[in-house]
Amino acid sequence: MFGTIAVGMVLLAIVSLVIFSMVKSKRSGKHVSSCGGNCSACGCCCHKKK
């Protein structure tokens, strides 16, 4: 039982750090999506001009 709780806590910490890193990057204006920043070749809807 202690092993399950320990693994769960480690996974929660890793996920929290990833989310925190993504939010921090987004707030600083860095590109967060997985397209690599090549917006002209990206089909992602978040880059299309409105």
CSV table of C-alpha atoms in Angstrom, one decimal:
chain,number,residue,atom,x,y,z
A,1,MET,CA,0.0,0.0,0.0
A,2,PHE,CA,2.8,2.4,0.8
A,3,GLY,CA,4.4,1.7,-2.6
A,4,THR,CA,1.2,2.6,-4.4
A,5,ILE,CA,0.9,5.9,-2.5
A,6,ALA,CA,4.6,6.7,-3.1
A,7,VAL,CA,4.3,6.1,-6.9
A,8,GLY,CA,1.1,8.1,-7.1
A,9,MET,CA,2.8,11.0,-5.3
A,10,VAL,CA,5.8,10.9,-7.7
A,11,LEU,CA,3.5,10.8,-10.7
A,12,LEU,CA,1.4,13.7,-9.3
A,13,ALA,CA,4.6,15.7,-8.8
A,14,ILE,CA,5.8,15.1,-12.4
A,15,VAL,CA,2.5,16.0,-13.9
A,16,SER,CA,2.3,19.2,-11.8
A,17,LEU,CA,5.8,20.2,-12.9
A,18,VAL,CA,4.9,19.7,-16.6
A,19,ILE,CA,1.7,21.7,-16.3
A,20,PHE,CA,3.6,24.5,-14.3
A,21,SER,CA,6.3,24.6,-17.0
A,22,MET,CA,3.7,24.9,-19.8
A,23,VAL,CA,1.8,27.7,-18.0
A,24,LYS,CA,5.1,29.5,-17.4
A,25,SER,CA,6.1,29.2,-21.0
A,26,LYS,CA,2.7,30.4,-22.2
A,27,ARG,CA,2.8,33.4,-19.9
A,28,SER,CA,6.3,34.4,-21.1
A,29,GLY,CA,5.1,34.3,-24.8
A,30,LYS,CA,6.8,31.2,-25.8
A,31,HIS,CA,5.2,28.7,-28.2
A,32,VAL,CA,3.7,25.8,-26.3
A,33,SER,CA,2.0,23.7,-28.9
A,34,SER,CA,3.7,20.7,-30.6
A,35,CYS,CA,3.9,22.1,-34.1
A,36,GLY,CA,7.4,23.4,-33.6
A,37,GLY,CA,6.7,27.1,-34.3
A,38,ASN,CA,6.5,26.8,-38.1
A,39,CYS,CA,3.1,28.5,-38.3
A,40,SER,CA,3.1,28.7,-42.1
A,41,ALA,CA,3.2,24.9,-42.4
A,42,CYS,CA,1.1,24.2,-39.3
A,43,GLY,CA,-2.5,23.0,-39.7
A,44,CYS,CA,-3.4,23.7,-36.1
A,45,CYS,CA,-6.5,25.8,-35.7
A,46,CYS,CA,-4.8,28.0,-33.1
A,47,HIS,CA,-2.6,29.6,-35.8
A,48,LYS,CA,-5.2,30.3,-38.5
A,49,LYS,CA,-6.0,34.0,-38.9
A,50,LYS,CA,-9.5,35.0,-38.1
